[in-house]
Coordinates of C-alpha atoms in Angstrom, one line a residue:
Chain A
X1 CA 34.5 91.2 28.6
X2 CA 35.5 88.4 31.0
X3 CA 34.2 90.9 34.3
X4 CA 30.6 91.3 32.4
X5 CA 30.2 87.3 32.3
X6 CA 30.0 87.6 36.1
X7 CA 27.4 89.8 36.0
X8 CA 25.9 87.3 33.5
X9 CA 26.5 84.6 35.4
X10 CA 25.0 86.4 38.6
X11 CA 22.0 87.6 37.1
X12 CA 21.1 84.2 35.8
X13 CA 21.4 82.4 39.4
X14 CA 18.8 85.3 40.8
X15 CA 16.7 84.5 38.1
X16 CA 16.3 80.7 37.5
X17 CA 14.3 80.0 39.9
X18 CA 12.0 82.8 39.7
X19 CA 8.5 82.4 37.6
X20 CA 9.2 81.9 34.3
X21 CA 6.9 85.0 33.3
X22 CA 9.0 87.3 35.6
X23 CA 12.3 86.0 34.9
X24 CA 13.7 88.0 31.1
X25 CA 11.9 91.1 32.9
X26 CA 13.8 91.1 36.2
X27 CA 16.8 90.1 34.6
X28 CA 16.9 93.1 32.2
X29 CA 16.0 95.7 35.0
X30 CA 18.9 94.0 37.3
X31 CA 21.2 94.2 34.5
X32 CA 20.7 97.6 34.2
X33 CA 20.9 98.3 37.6
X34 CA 24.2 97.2 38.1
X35 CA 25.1 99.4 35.4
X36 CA 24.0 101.9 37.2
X37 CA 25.7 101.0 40.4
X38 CA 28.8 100.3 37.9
X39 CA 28.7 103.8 36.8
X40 CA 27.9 105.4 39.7
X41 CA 31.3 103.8 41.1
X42 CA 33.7 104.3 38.8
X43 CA 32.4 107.5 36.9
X44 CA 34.2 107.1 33.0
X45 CA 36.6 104.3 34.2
X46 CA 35.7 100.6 32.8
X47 CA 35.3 98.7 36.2
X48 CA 37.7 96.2 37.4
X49 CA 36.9 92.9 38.1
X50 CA 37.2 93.8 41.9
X51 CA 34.4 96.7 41.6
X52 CA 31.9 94.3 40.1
X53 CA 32.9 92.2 42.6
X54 CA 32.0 95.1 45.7
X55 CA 28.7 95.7 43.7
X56 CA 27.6 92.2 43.3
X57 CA 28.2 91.8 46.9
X58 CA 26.4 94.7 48.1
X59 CA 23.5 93.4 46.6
X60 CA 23.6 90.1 48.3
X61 CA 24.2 86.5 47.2
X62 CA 22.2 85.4 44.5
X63 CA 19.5 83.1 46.4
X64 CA 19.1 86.0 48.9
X65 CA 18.0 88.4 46.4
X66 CA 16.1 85.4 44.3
X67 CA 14.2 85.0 47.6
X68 CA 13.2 88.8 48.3
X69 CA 11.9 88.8 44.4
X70 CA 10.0 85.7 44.9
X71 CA 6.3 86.2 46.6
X72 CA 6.1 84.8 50.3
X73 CA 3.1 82.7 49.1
X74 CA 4.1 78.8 49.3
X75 CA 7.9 79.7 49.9
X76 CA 7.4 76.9 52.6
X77 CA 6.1 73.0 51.9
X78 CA 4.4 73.4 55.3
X79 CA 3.5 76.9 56.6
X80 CA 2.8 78.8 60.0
X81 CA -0.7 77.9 59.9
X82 CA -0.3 74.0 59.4
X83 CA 3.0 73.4 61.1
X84 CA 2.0 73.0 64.7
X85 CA -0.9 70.8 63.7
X86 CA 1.5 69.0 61.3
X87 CA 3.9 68.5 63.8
X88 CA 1.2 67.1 66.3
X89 CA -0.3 64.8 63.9
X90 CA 3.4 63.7 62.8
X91 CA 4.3 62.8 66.2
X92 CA 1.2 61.0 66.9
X93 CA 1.4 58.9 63.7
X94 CA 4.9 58.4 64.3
X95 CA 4.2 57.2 67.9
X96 CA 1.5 54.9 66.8
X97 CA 3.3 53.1 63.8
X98 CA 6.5 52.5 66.2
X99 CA 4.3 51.3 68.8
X100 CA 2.2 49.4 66.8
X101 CA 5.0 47.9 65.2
X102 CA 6.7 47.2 68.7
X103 CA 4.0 45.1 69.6
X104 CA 3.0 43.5 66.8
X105 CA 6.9 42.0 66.4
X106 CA 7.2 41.4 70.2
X107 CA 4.1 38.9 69.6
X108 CA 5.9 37.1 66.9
X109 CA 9.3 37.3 68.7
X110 CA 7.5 35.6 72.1
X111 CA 5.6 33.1 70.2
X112 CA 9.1 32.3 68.9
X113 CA 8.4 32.6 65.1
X114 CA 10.9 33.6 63.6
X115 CA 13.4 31.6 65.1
X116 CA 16.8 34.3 65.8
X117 CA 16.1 36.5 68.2
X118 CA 19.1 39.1 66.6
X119 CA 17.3 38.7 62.9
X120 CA 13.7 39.3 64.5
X121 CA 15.1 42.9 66.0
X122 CA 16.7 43.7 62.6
X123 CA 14.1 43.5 61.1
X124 CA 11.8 45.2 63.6
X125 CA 14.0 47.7 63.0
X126 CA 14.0 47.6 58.9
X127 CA 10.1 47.8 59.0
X128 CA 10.2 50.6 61.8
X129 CA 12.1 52.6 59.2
X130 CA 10.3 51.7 56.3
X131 CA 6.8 52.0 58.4
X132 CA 8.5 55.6 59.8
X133 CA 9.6 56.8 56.5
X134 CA 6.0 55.8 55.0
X135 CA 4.0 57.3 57.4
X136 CA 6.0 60.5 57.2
X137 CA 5.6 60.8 53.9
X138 CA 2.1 60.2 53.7
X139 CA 1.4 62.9 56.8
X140 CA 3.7 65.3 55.0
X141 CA 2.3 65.2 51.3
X142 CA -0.8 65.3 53.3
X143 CA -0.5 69.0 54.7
X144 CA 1.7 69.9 51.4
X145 CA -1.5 69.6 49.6
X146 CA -3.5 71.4 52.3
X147 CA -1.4 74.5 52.3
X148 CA -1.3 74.1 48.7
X149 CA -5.0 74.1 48.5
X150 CA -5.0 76.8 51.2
X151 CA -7.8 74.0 53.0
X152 CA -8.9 75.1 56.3
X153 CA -8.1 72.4 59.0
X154 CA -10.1 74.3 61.7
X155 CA -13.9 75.1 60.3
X156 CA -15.3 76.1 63.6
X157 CA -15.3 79.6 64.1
X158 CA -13.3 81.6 66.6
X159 CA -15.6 84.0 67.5
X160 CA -15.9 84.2 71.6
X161 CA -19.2 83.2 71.7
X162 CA -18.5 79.6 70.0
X163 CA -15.6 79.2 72.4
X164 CA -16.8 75.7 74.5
X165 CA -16.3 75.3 78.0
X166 CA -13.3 74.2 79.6
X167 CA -13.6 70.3 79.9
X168 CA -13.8 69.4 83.5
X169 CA -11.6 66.4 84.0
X170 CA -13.5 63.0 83.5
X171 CA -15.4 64.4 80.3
X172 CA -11.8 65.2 79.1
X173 CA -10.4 62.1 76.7
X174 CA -6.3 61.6 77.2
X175 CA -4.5 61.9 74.5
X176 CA -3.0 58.5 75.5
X177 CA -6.4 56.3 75.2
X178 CA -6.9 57.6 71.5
X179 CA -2.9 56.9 70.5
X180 CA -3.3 53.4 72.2
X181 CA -6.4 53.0 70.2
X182 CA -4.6 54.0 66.8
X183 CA -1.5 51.7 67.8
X184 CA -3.9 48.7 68.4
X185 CA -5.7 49.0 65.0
X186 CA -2.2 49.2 63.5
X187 CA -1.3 46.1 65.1
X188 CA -4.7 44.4 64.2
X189 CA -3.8 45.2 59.9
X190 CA -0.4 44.3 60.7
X191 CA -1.7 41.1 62.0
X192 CA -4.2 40.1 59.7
X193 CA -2.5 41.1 56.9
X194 CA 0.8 39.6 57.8
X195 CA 1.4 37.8 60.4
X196 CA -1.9 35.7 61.3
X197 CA -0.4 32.5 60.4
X198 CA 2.0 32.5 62.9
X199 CA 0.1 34.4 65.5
X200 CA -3.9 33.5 65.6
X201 CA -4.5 30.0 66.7
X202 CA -3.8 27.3 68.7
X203 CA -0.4 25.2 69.9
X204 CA -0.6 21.5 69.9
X205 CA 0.6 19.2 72.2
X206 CA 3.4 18.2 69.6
X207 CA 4.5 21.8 69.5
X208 CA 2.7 22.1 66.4
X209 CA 1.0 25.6 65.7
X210 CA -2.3 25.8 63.4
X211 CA -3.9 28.8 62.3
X212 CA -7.0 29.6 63.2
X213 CA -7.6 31.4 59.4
X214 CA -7.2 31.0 56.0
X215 CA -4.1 33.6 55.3
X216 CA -5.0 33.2 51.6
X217 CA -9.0 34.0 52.2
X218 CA -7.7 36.7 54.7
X219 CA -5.7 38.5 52.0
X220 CA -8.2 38.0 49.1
X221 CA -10.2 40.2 51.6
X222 CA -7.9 43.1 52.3
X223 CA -9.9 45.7 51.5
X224 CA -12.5 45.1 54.8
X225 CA -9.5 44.8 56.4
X226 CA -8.1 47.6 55.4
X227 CA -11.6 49.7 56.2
X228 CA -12.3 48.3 59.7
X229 CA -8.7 49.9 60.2
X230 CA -9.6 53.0 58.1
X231 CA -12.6 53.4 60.2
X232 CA -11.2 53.0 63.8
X233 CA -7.9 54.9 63.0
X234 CA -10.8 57.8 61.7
X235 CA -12.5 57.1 64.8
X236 CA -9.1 57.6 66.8
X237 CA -8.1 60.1 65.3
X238 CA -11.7 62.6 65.7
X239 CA -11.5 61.9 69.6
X240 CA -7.9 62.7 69.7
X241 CA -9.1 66.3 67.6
X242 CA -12.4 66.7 70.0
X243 CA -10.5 66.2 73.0
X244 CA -13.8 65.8 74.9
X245 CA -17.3 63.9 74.4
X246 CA -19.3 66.0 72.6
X247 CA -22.5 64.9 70.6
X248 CA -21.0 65.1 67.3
X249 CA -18.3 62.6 68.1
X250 CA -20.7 60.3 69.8
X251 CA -22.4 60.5 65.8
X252 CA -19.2 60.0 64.5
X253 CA -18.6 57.0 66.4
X254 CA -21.8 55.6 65.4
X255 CA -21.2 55.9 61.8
X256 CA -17.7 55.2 62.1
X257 CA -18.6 51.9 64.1
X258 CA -21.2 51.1 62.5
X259 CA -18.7 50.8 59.2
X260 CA -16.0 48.8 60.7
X261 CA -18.9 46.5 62.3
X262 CA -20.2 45.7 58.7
X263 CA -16.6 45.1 57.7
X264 CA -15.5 43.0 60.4
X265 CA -19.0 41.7 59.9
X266 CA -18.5 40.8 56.2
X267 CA -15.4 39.7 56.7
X268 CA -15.9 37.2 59.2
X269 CA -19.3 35.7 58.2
X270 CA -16.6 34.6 54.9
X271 CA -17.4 31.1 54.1
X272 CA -13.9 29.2 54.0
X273 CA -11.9 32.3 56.3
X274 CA -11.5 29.4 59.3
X275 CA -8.4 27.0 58.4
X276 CA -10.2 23.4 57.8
X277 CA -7.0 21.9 59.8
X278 CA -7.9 24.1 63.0
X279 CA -11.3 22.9 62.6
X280 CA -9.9 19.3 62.4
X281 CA -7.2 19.9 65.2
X282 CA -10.3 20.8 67.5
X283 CA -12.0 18.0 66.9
X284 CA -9.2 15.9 67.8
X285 CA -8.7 17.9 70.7
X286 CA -11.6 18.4 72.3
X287 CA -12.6 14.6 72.2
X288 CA -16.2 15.0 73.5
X289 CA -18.7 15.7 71.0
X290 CA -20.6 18.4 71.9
X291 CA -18.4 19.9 74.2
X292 CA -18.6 23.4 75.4
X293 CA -14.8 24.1 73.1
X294 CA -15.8 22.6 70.4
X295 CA -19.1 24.2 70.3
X296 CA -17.6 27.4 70.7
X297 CA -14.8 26.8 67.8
X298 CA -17.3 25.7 65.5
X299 CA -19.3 28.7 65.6
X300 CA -16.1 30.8 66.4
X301 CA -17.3 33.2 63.5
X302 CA -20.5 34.0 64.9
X303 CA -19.3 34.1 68.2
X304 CA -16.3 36.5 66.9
X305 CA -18.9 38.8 65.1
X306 CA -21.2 39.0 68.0
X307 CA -18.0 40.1 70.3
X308 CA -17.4 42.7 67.8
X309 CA -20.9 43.7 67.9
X310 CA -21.3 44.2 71.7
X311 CA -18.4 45.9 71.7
X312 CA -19.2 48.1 69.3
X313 CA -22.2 49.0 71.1
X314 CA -21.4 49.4 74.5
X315 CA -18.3 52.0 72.8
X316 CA -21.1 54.0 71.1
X317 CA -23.6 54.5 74.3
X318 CA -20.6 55.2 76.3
X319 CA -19.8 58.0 74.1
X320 CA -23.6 59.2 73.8
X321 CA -24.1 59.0 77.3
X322 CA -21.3 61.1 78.3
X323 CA -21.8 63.7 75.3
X324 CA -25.2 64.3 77.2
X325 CA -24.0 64.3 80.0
X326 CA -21.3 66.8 79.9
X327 CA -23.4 68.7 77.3
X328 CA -25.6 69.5 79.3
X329 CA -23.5 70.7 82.3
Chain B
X1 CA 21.0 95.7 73.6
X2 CA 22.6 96.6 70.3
X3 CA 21.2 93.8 68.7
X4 CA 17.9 94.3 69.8
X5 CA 17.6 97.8 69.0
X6 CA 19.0 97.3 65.4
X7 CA 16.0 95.1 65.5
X8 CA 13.7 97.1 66.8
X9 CA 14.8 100.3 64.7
X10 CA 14.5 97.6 61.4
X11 CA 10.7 96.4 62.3
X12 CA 10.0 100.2 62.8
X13 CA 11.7 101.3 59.5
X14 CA 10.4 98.1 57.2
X15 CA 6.8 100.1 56.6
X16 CA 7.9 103.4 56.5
X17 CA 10.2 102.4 53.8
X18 CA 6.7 101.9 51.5
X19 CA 5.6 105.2 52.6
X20 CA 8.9 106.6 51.5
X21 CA 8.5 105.1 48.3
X22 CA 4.7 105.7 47.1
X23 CA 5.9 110.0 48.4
X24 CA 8.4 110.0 44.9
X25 CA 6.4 107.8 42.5
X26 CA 3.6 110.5 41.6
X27 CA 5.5 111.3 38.3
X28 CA 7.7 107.7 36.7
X29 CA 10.8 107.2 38.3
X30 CA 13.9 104.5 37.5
X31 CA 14.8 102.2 40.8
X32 CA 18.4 103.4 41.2
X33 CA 17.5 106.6 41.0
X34 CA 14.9 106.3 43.6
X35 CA 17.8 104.6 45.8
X36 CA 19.7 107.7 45.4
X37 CA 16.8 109.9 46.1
X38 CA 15.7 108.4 49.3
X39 CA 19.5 107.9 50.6
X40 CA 19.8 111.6 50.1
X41 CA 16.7 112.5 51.5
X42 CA 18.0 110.1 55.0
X43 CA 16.1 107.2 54.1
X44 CA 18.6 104.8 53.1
X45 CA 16.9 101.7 51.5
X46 CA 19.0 98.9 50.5
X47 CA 19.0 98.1 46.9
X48 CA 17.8 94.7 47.0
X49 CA 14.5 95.5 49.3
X50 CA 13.3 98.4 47.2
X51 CA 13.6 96.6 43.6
X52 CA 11.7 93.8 44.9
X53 CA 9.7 96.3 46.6
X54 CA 8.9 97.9 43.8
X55 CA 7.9 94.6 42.1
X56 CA 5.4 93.9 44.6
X57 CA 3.7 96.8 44.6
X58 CA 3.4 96.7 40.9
X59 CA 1.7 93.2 40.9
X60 CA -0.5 94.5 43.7
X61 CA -1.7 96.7 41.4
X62 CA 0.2 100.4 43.5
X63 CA 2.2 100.8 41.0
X64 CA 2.4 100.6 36.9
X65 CA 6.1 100.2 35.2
X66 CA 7.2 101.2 31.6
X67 CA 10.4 100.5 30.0
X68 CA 12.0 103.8 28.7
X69 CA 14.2 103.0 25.8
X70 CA 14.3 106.4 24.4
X71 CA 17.6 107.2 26.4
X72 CA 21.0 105.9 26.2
X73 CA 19.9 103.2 28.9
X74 CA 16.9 101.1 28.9
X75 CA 15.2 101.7 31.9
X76 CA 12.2 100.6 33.8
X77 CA 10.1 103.3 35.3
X78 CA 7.5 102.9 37.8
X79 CA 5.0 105.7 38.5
X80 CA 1.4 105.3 41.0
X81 CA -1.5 104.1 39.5
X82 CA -4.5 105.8 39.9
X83 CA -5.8 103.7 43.0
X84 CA -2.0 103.7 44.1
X85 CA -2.3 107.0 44.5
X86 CA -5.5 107.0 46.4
X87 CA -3.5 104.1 48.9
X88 CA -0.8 107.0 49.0
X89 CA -3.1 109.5 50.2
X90 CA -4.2 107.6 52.8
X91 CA -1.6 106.1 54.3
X92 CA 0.0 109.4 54.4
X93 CA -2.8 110.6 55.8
X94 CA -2.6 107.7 58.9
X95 CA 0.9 108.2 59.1
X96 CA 0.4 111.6 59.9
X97 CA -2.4 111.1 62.4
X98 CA -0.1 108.0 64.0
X99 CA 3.0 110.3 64.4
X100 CA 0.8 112.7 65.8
X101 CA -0.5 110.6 68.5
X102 CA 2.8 109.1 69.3
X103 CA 4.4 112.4 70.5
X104 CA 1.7 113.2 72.6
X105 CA 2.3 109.8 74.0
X106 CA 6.0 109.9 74.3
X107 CA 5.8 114.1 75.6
X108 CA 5.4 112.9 78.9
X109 CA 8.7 110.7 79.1
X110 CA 12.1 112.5 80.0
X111 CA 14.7 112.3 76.5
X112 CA 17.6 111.8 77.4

């Protein structure tokens, strides 16, 4: 029964990817089916390899008919409802990580660390595909588990009522200033993390570069690193979604701020973060005592955190001003 | 044109094809002999739609399925379910009201 092992052999291909609870059930109903279809072709007469053949084919290829069995819930890793917003966030993370990255090496490249030119574009290009291939990854598992979970990415209703306004054009935020912002805070872990050793501090005469930090005390304290980016990426990311000041992201930058201030904060106020031999380079620069540089290095930490600080500030009234402002309109 | 017609003429057919089905499943019924029923009856449905079909249904709770193995075939029959027949009624009841209104709708165009 050589011809009947096709059918076997058929049957098991539509079948093996089915749920397991389905699977001996379908298989025993298609197996009589093409009986059936057998019998209805060829009457008494044992069919020929070439009728199973027609039969099997009129049916359909095996992951055709596997798909029309299986249920059109989850068929796709990404579906219709998340794919546009997948695709928007992809492009955007994407854009930011190449960008970031583009900066981030042209620094290095221009301070002339790293010595070949040819090597430093290699390996721009090595971490642009390992930063690409990360970042896709973690966007796509991202919106796997949301359609997975079935989560709702848009909670505000549609009803016509709750529809807002049509932004008029200076309460409107760019896409570009959000995806600048994103890229920026990319460049600042990338820096810190990486590359502030070659990149933060100050050139002697002799052609001598000295770091302005502590790379080891920097990456002992990752982690408010890695939230001061976590919060302004978050940040980013809600005025990239809002598209528009509105009160509620004028209170999420507050809070998000307000976290990435303590960080930087904490961070900075670290006793033993400022390299002693900048500290030591300074004073042998700056030969008066007292002068206004070397005032300003010694204290570079509270200077740094109260920069941070007014920025921080003059970000979040900005954004509460305009929310009332355009609010109200 | 061809191609969008054949279209067209598939969109319109897909849900009728249900309606089709639920009409013959008030006493149990085998697939293949269902395939044969509807292709004489002019509604030619492809194998490998209606046994899925049929499957679907059956886990939406239309439809109930019991393996006859009295004969000299085992054979999986599916018959409505009590609240599959009330969904019967009335979709056949809406399809009647809908081919209703269509006509008057289409009485006014020329036929050609």
């Amino acid at each position: 029964m050589a011809e009947f092992d096709l059918v076997e052999r058929y049957i098991y291909a539509v079948t093996k990817k089915l749920p397991h609870k389905a699977r001996k059930d379908i298989a025993e109903e298609l197996r009589q089916l093409i009986l059936d279809m057998l019998e209805q072709r060829c009457g008494e007469v044992v069919p020929s390899e070439h009728d199973i053949r027609v039969v099997l084919a009129e049916l359909g290829t095996p992951s055709e008919l596997s798909e029309k069995y299986s249920s059109d819930k989850h068929s796709a890793l990404i579906g219709p409802p998340y794919y546009r917003t997948y695709k928007f966030v992809l492009k955007i993370v994407l854009l930011a990580v190449s960008g970031g990255l583009l900066i981030a090496f042209s620094i290095s490249a221009l301070l002339g660390e790293g010595g070949n030119l040819f090597l430093s574009i290699l390996s721009y290009l090595g971490s642009l595909i390992h930063g690409g291939i990360f970042a896709f990854g973690f966007v796509t598992i991202l919106f796997a588990f949301f359609e997975r979970r079935g989560i709702k990415l848009n909670e505000s209703d549609e009803s016509l009522s709750s529809l807002p306004p049509v932004p008029k054009h200076d309460e409107r935020i760019t896409r570009a200033e959000p995806i600048f912002g994103i890229a920026f805070s990319l460049v600042f872990l990338v820096v810190f993390l990486f590359a502030s050793p070659w990149v933060i501090g100050m050139l002697l005469h002799n052609g001598q570069f000295v770091p302005l930090f502590n790379q080891e005390t920097l990456l002992r304290l990752w982690p408010l690193t890695a939230i001061v980016f976590a919060a302004s990426t978050a940040k980013e990311g809600f005025k990239l979604h809002e598209g528009r000041y509105t009160s509620r992201l004028a209170i999420a930058m507050l809070v998000l701020n307000l976290i990435s201030f303590t960080a930087m904060a904490l961070l900075m106020s670290r006793e033993g973060l400022i390299n002693e031999a900048f500290l030591a380079a300074c004073e042998a620069n700056f030969h008066e005592a007292g002068s206004f540089m070397q005032l300003f290095f010694r204290n570079i930490q509270t200077i740094m955190v109260a920069l941070m600080g007014f920025a921080v500030l003059l970000e979040t009234i900005d954004g509460f001003i305009k929310a009332r402002r355009y609010t109200k309109g | 044109m061809e191609e969008i017609l054949s279209g067209l003429l598939l969109e319109l057919r897909r849900g009728s094809i249900v309606l089709a089905v639920l009409s013959q499943l008030e006493k149990p019924v085998y697939g293949y002999y269902l395939v044969n029923l509807l292709s004489k009856s002019g509604v030619p449905v492809e194998v490998n739609t209606l046994y899925p079909l049929l499957r679907r249904l059956e886990g939406q709770g239309v439809l109930e399925s019991k393996w006859e193995t009295s004969g000299s075939k085992p054979r999986k029959y599916y018959a409505l379910t009590q609240m599959g027949s009330q969904v019967y009624f009335s979709l056949k009841k809406n399809w009647l009201a809908l081919v209703k209104s269509i006509e008057l709708l289409m009485e006014g165009t020329d036929n050609g």
